[in-house]
PDB file of C-alpha atoms in Angstrom:
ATOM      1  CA  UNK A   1      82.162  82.166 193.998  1.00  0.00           C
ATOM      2  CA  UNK A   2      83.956  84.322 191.948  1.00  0.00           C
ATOM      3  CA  UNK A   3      88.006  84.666 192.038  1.00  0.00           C
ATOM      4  CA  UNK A   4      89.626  88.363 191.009  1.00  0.00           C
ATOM      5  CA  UNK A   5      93.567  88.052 189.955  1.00  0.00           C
ATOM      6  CA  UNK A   6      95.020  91.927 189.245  1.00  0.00           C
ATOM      7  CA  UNK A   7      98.312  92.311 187.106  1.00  0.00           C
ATOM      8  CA  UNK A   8      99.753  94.979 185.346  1.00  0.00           C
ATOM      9  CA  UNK A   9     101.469  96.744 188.103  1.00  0.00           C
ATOM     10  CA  UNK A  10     105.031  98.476 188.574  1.00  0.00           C
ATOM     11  CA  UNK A  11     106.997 101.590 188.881  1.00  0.00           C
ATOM     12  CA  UNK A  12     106.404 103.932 186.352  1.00  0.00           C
ATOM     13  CA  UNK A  13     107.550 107.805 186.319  1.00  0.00           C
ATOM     14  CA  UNK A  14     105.427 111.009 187.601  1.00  0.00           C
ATOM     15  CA  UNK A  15     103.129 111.641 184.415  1.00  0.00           C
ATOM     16  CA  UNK A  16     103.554 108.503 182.795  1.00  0.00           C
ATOM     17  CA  UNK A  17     100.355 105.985 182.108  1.00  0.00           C
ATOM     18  CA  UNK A  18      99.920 102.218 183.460  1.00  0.00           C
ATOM     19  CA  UNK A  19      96.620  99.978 182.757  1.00  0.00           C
ATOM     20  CA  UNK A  20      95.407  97.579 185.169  1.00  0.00           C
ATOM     21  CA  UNK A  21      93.476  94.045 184.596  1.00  0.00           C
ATOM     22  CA  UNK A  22      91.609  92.098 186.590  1.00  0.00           C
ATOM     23  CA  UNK A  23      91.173  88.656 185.533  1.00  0.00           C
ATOM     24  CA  UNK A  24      88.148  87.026 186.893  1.00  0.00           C
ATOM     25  CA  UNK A  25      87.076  83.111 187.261  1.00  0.00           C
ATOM     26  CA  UNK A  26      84.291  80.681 188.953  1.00  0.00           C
ATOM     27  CA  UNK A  27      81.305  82.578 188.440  1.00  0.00           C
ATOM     28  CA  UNK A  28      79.241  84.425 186.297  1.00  0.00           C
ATOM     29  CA  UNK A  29      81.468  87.876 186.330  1.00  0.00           C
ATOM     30  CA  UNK A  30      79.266  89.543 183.766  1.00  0.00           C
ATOM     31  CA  UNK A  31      76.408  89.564 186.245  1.00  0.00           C
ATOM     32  CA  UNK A  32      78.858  91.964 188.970  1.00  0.00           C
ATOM     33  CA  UNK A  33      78.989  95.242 189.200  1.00  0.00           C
ATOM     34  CA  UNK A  34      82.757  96.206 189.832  1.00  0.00           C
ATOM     35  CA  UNK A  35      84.541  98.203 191.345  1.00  0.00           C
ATOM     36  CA  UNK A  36      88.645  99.394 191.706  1.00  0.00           C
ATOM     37  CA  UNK A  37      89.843 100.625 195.666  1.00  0.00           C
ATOM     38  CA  UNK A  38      93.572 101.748 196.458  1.00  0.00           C
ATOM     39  CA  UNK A  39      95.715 101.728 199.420  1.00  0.00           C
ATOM     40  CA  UNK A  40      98.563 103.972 199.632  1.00  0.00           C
ATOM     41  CA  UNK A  41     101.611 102.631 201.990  1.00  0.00           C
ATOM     42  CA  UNK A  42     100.538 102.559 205.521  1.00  0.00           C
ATOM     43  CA  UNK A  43      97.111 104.462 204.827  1.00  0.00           C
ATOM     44  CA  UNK A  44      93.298 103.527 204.602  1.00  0.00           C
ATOM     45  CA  UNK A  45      91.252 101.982 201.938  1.00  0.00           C
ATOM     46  CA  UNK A  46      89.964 104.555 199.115  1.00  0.00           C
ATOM     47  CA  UNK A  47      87.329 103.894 196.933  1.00  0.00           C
ATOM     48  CA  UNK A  48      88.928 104.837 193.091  1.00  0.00           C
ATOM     49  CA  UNK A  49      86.049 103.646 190.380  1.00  0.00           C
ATOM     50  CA  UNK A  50      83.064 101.347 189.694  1.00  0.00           C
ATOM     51  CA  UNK A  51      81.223  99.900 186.531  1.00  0.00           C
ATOM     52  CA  UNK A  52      77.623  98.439 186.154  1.00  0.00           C
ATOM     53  CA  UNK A  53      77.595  95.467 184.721  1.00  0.00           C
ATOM     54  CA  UNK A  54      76.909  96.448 181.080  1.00  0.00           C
ATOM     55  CA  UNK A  55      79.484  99.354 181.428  1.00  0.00           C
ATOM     56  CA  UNK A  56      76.425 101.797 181.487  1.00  0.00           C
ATOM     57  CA  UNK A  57      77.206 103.392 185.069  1.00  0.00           C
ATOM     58  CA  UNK A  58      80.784 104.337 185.755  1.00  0.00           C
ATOM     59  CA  UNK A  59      81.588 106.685 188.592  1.00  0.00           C
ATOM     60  CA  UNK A  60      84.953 108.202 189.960  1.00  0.00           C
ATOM     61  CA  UNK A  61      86.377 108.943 193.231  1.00  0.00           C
ATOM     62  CA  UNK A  62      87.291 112.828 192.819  1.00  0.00           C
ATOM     63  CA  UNK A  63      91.222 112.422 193.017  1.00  0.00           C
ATOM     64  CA  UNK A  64      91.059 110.834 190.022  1.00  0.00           C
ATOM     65  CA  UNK A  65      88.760 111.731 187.814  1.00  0.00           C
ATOM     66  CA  UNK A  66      89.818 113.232 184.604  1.00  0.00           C
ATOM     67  CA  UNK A  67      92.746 110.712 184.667  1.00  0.00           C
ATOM     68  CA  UNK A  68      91.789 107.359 185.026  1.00  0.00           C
ATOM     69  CA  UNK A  69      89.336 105.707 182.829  1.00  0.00           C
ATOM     70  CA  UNK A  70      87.270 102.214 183.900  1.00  0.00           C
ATOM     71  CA  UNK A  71      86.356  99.302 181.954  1.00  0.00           C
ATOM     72  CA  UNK A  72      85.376  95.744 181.341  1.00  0.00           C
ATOM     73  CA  UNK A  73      85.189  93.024 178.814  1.00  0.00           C
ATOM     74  CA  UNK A  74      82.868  91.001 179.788  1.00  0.00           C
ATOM     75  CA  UNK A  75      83.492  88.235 176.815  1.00  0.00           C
ATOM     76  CA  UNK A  76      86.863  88.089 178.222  1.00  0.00           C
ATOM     77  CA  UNK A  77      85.909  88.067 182.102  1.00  0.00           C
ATOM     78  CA  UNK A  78      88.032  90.873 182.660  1.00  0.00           C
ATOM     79  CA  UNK A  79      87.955  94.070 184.362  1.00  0.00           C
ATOM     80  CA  UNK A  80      90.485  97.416 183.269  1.00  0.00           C
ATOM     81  CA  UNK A  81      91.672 100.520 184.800  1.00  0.00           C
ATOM     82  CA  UNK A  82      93.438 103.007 182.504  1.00  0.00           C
ATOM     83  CA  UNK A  83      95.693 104.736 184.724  1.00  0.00           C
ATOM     84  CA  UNK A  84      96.970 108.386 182.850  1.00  0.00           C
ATOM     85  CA  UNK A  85      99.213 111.605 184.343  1.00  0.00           C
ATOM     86  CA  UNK A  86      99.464 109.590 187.302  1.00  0.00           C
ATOM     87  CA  UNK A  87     101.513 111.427 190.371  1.00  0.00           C
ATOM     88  CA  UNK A  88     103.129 110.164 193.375  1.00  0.00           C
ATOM     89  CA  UNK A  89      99.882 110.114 195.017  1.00  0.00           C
ATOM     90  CA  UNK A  90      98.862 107.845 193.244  1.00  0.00           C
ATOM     91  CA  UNK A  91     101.365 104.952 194.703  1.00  0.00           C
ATOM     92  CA  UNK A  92      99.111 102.146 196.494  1.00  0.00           C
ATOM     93  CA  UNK A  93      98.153  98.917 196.012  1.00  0.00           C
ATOM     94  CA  UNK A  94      95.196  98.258 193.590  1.00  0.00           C
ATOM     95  CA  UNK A  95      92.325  96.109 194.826  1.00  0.00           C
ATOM     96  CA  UNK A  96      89.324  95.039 192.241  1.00  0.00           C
ATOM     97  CA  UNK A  97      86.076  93.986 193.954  1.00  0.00           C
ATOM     98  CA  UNK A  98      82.945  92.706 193.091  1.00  0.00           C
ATOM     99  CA  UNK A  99      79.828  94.115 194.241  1.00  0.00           C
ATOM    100  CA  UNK A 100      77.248  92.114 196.362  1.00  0.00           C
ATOM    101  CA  UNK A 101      74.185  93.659 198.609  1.00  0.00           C
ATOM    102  CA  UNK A 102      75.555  96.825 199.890  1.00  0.00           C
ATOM    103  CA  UNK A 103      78.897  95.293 200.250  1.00  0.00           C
ATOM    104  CA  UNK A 104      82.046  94.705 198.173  1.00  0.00           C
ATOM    105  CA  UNK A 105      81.907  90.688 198.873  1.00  0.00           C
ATOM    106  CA  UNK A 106      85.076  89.584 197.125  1.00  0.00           C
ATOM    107  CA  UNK A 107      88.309  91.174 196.813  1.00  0.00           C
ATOM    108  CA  UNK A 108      91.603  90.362 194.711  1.00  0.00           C
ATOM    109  CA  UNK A 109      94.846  90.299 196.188  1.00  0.00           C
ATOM    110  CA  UNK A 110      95.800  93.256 194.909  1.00  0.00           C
ATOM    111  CA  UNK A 111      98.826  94.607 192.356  1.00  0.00           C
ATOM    112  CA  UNK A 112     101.015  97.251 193.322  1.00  0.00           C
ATOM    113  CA  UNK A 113     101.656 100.867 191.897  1.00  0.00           C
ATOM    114  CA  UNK A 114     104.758 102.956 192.451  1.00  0.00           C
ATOM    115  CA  UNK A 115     104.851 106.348 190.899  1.00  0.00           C
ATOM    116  CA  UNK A 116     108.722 107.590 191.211  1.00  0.00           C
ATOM    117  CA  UNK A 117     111.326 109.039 189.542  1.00  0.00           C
TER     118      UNK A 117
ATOM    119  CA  UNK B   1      81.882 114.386 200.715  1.00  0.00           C
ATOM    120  CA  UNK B   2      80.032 111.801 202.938  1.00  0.00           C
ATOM    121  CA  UNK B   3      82.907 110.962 205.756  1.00  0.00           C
ATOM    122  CA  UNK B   4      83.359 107.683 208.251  1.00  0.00           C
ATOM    123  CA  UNK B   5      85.186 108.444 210.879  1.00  0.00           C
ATOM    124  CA  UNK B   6      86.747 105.226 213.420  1.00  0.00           C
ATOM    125  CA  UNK B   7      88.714 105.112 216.462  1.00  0.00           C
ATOM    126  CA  UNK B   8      92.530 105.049 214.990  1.00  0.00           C
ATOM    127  CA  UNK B   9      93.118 102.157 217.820  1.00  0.00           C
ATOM    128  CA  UNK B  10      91.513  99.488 219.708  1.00  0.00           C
ATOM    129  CA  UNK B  11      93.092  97.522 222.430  1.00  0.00           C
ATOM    130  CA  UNK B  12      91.677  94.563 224.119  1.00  0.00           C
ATOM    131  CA  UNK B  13      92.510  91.182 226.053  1.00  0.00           C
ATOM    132  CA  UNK B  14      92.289  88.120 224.636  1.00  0.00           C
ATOM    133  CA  UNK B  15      88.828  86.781 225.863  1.00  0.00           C
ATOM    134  CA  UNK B  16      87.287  90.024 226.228  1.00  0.00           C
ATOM    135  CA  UNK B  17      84.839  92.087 224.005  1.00  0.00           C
ATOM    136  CA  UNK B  18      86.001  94.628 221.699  1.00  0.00           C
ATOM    137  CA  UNK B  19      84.134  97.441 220.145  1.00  0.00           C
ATOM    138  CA  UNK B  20      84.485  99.623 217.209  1.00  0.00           C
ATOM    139  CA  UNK B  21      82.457 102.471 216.125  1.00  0.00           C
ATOM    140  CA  UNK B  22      82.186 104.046 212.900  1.00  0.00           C
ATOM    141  CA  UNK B  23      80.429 107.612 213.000  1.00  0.00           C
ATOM    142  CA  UNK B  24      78.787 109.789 210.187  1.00  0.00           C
ATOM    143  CA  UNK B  25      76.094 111.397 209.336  1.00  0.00           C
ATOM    144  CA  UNK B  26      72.687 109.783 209.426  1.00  0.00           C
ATOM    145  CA  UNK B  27      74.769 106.373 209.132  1.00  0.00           C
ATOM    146  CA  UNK B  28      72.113 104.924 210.508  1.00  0.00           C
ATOM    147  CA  UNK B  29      69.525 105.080 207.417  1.00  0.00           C
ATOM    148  CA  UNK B  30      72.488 103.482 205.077  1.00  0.00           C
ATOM    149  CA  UNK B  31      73.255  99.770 205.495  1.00  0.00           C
ATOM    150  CA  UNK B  32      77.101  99.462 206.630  1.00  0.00           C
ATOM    151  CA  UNK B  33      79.519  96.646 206.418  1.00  0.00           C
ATOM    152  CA  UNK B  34      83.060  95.905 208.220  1.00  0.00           C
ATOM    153  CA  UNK B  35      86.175  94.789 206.562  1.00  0.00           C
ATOM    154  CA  UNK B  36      89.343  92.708 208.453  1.00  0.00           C
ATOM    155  CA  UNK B  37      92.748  93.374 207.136  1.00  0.00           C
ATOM    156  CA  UNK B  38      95.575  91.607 208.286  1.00  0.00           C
ATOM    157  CA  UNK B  39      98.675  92.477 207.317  1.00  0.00           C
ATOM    158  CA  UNK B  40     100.108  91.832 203.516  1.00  0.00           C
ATOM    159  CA  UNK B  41      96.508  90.687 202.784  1.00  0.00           C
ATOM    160  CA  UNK B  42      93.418  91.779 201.078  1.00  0.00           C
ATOM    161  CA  UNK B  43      90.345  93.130 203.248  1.00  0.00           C
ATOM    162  CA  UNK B  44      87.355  90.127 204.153  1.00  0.00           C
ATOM    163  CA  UNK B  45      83.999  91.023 204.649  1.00  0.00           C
ATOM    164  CA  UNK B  46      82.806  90.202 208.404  1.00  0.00           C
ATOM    165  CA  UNK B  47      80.027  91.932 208.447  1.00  0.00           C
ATOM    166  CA  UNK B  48      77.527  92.931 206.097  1.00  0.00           C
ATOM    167  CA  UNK B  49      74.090  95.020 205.996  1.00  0.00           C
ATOM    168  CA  UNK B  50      74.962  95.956 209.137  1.00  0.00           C
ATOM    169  CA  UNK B  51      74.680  92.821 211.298  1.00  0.00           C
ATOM    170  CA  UNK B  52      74.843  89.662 209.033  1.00  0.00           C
ATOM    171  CA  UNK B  53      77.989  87.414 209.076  1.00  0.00           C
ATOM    172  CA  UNK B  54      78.872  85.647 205.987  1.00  0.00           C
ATOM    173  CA  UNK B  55      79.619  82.290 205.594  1.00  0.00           C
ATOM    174  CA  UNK B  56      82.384  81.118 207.586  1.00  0.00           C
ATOM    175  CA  UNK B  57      83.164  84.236 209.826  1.00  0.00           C
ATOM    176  CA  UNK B  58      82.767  83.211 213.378  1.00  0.00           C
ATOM    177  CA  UNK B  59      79.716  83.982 215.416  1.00  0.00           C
ATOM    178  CA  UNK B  60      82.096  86.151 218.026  1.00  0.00           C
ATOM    179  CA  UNK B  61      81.494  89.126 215.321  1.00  0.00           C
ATOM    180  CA  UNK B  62      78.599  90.976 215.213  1.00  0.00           C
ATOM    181  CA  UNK B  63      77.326  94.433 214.081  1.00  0.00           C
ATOM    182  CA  UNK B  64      74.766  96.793 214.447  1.00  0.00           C
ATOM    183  CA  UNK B  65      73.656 100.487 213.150  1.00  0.00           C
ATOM    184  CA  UNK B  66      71.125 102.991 214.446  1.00  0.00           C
ATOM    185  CA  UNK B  67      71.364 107.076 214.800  1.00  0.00           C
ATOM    186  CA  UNK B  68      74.947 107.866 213.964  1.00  0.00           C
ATOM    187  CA  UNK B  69      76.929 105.330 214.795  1.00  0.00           C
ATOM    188  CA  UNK B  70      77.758 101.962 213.502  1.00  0.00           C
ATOM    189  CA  UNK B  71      79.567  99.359 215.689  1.00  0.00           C
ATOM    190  CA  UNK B  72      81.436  96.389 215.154  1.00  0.00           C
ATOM    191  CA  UNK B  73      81.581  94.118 218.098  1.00  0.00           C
ATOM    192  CA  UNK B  74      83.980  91.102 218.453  1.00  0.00           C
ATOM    193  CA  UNK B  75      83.029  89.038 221.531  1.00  0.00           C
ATOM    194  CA  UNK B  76      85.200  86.825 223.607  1.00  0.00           C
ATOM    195  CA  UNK B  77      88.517  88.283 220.965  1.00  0.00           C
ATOM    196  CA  UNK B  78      90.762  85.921 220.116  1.00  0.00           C
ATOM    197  CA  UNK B  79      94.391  86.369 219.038  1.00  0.00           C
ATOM    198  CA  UNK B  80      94.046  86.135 215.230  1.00  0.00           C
ATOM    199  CA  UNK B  81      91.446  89.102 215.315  1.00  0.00           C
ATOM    200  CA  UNK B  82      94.277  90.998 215.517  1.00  0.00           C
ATOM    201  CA  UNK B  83      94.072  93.417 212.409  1.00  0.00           C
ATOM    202  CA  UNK B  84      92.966  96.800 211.038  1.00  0.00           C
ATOM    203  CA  UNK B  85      89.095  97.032 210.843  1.00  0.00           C
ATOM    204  CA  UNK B  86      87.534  99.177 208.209  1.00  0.00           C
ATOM    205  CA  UNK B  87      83.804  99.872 208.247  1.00  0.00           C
ATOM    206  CA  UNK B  88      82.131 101.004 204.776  1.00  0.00           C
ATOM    207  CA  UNK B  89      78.589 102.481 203.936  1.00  0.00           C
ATOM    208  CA  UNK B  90      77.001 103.852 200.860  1.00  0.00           C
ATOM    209  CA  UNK B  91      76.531 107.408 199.486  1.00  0.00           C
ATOM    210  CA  UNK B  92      75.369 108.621 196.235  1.00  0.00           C
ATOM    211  CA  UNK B  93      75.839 105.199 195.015  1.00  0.00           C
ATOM    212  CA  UNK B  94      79.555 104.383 195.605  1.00  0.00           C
ATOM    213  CA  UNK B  95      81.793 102.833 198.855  1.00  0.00           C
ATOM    214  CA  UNK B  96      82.835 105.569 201.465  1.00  0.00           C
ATOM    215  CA  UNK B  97      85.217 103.483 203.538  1.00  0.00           C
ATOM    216  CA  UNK B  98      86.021 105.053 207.249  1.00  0.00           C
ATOM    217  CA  UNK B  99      89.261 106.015 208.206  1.00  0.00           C
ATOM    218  CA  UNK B 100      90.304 102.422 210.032  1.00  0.00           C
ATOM    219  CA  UNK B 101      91.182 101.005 213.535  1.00  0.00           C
ATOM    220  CA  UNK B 102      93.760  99.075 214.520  1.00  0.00           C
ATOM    221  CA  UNK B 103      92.961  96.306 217.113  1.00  0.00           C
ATOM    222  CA  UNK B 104      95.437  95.166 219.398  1.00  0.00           C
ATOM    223  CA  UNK B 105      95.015  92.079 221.042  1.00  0.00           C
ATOM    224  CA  UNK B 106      97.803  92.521 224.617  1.00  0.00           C
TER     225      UNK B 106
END
């Protein structure tokens, strides 16, 4: 089974830009689709991106489309999330998941993001 | 937007049945899964498709999904299924989770 490690957290200022990683290991992580899901302080889970496996599908979750950009290296078993213009809104911890039958199976444990001046 | 909605809370005794329902539309023609989150940890898959259990999670949870309404059930509850449930479908091709429930066990 595959293992997910995020990094690349911290606090960064309103409008400023962070990127993400997700390092993966155990298993064949070029054969997952993936996927990136947030969870602001004391709220629910929310969906933020996926990627097919060869990068040719990559959706968006609404809030943050336009700003963040999704993507993997698949030589280097690793999984991105370009973060731009990011607001306080944007504060949560940052999950990266793979993607099983109808279900995200495995889950990192997370890095967090705090947007604050 | 396709929406999940949950119970915010759940509270049960330890030893009884507790059960958790996840509404939205037509839910029952998408396959839905459930997610435990304790505390300062990431979510687990306990159920998946809407009533299988992956390896390891104990046979007390179990799921099911028709109409409307998905349900997570956990029989005979134990104290370490205290935690916030989420339940999760598929629409348009990405995760919709629902808006979570907190089970308490007293």
């Amino acid at each position: 089974e595959v293992q997910l490690v995020e990094s690349g957290g911290g606090l960064i200022q309103p409008g400023g830009s962070l990127r993400l990683s997700c390092a993966a290991s155990g298993s064949t992580f070029s054969t997952y689709n993936m996927n990136w899901v947030r969870q602001a302080p004391g709220k629910g889970l929310e969906w933020v991106s996926c990627i097919s496996t060869d990068s040719s599908n990559i959706y968006y979750a609404d809030s943050v489309k336009g700003r963040f950009t999704i993507s993997r290296d698949n030589a280097r078993n690793s999984l991105f999330l370009q973060m731009n213009s990011l607001r306080a809104e944007d504060t949560a911890v940052y999950y990266c998941a793979t993607e099983g039958d109808y279900v995200l199976d495995v889950w990192g444990q997370g890095t967090t993001v705090s947007v604050s001046s | 937007s396709y929406e999940l909605t949950q119970p915010p809370s759940v509270s049960v005794f330890p030893g009884q049945t507790a059960s958790i329902t996840c509404s939205g539309d037509k839910l029952g023609d998408k396959y839905a899964c459930w997610y435990q989150q304790k505390p300062g940890q990431s979510p687990v898959v306990v159920i998946y498709q809407d009533n299988k259990r992956p390896s390891g999670i104990p046979e007390r949870f179990s799921g099911s999904n028709s109409g409307h309404t998905a349900t997570l059930t956990i029989s005979g509850t134990q104290a370490m299924d205290e935690a916030d449930y989420y339940c999760q479908a598929w629409d348009s091709g990405t995760p919709v989770f629902g808006t979570g429930t907190k089970v308490t066990v007293l």
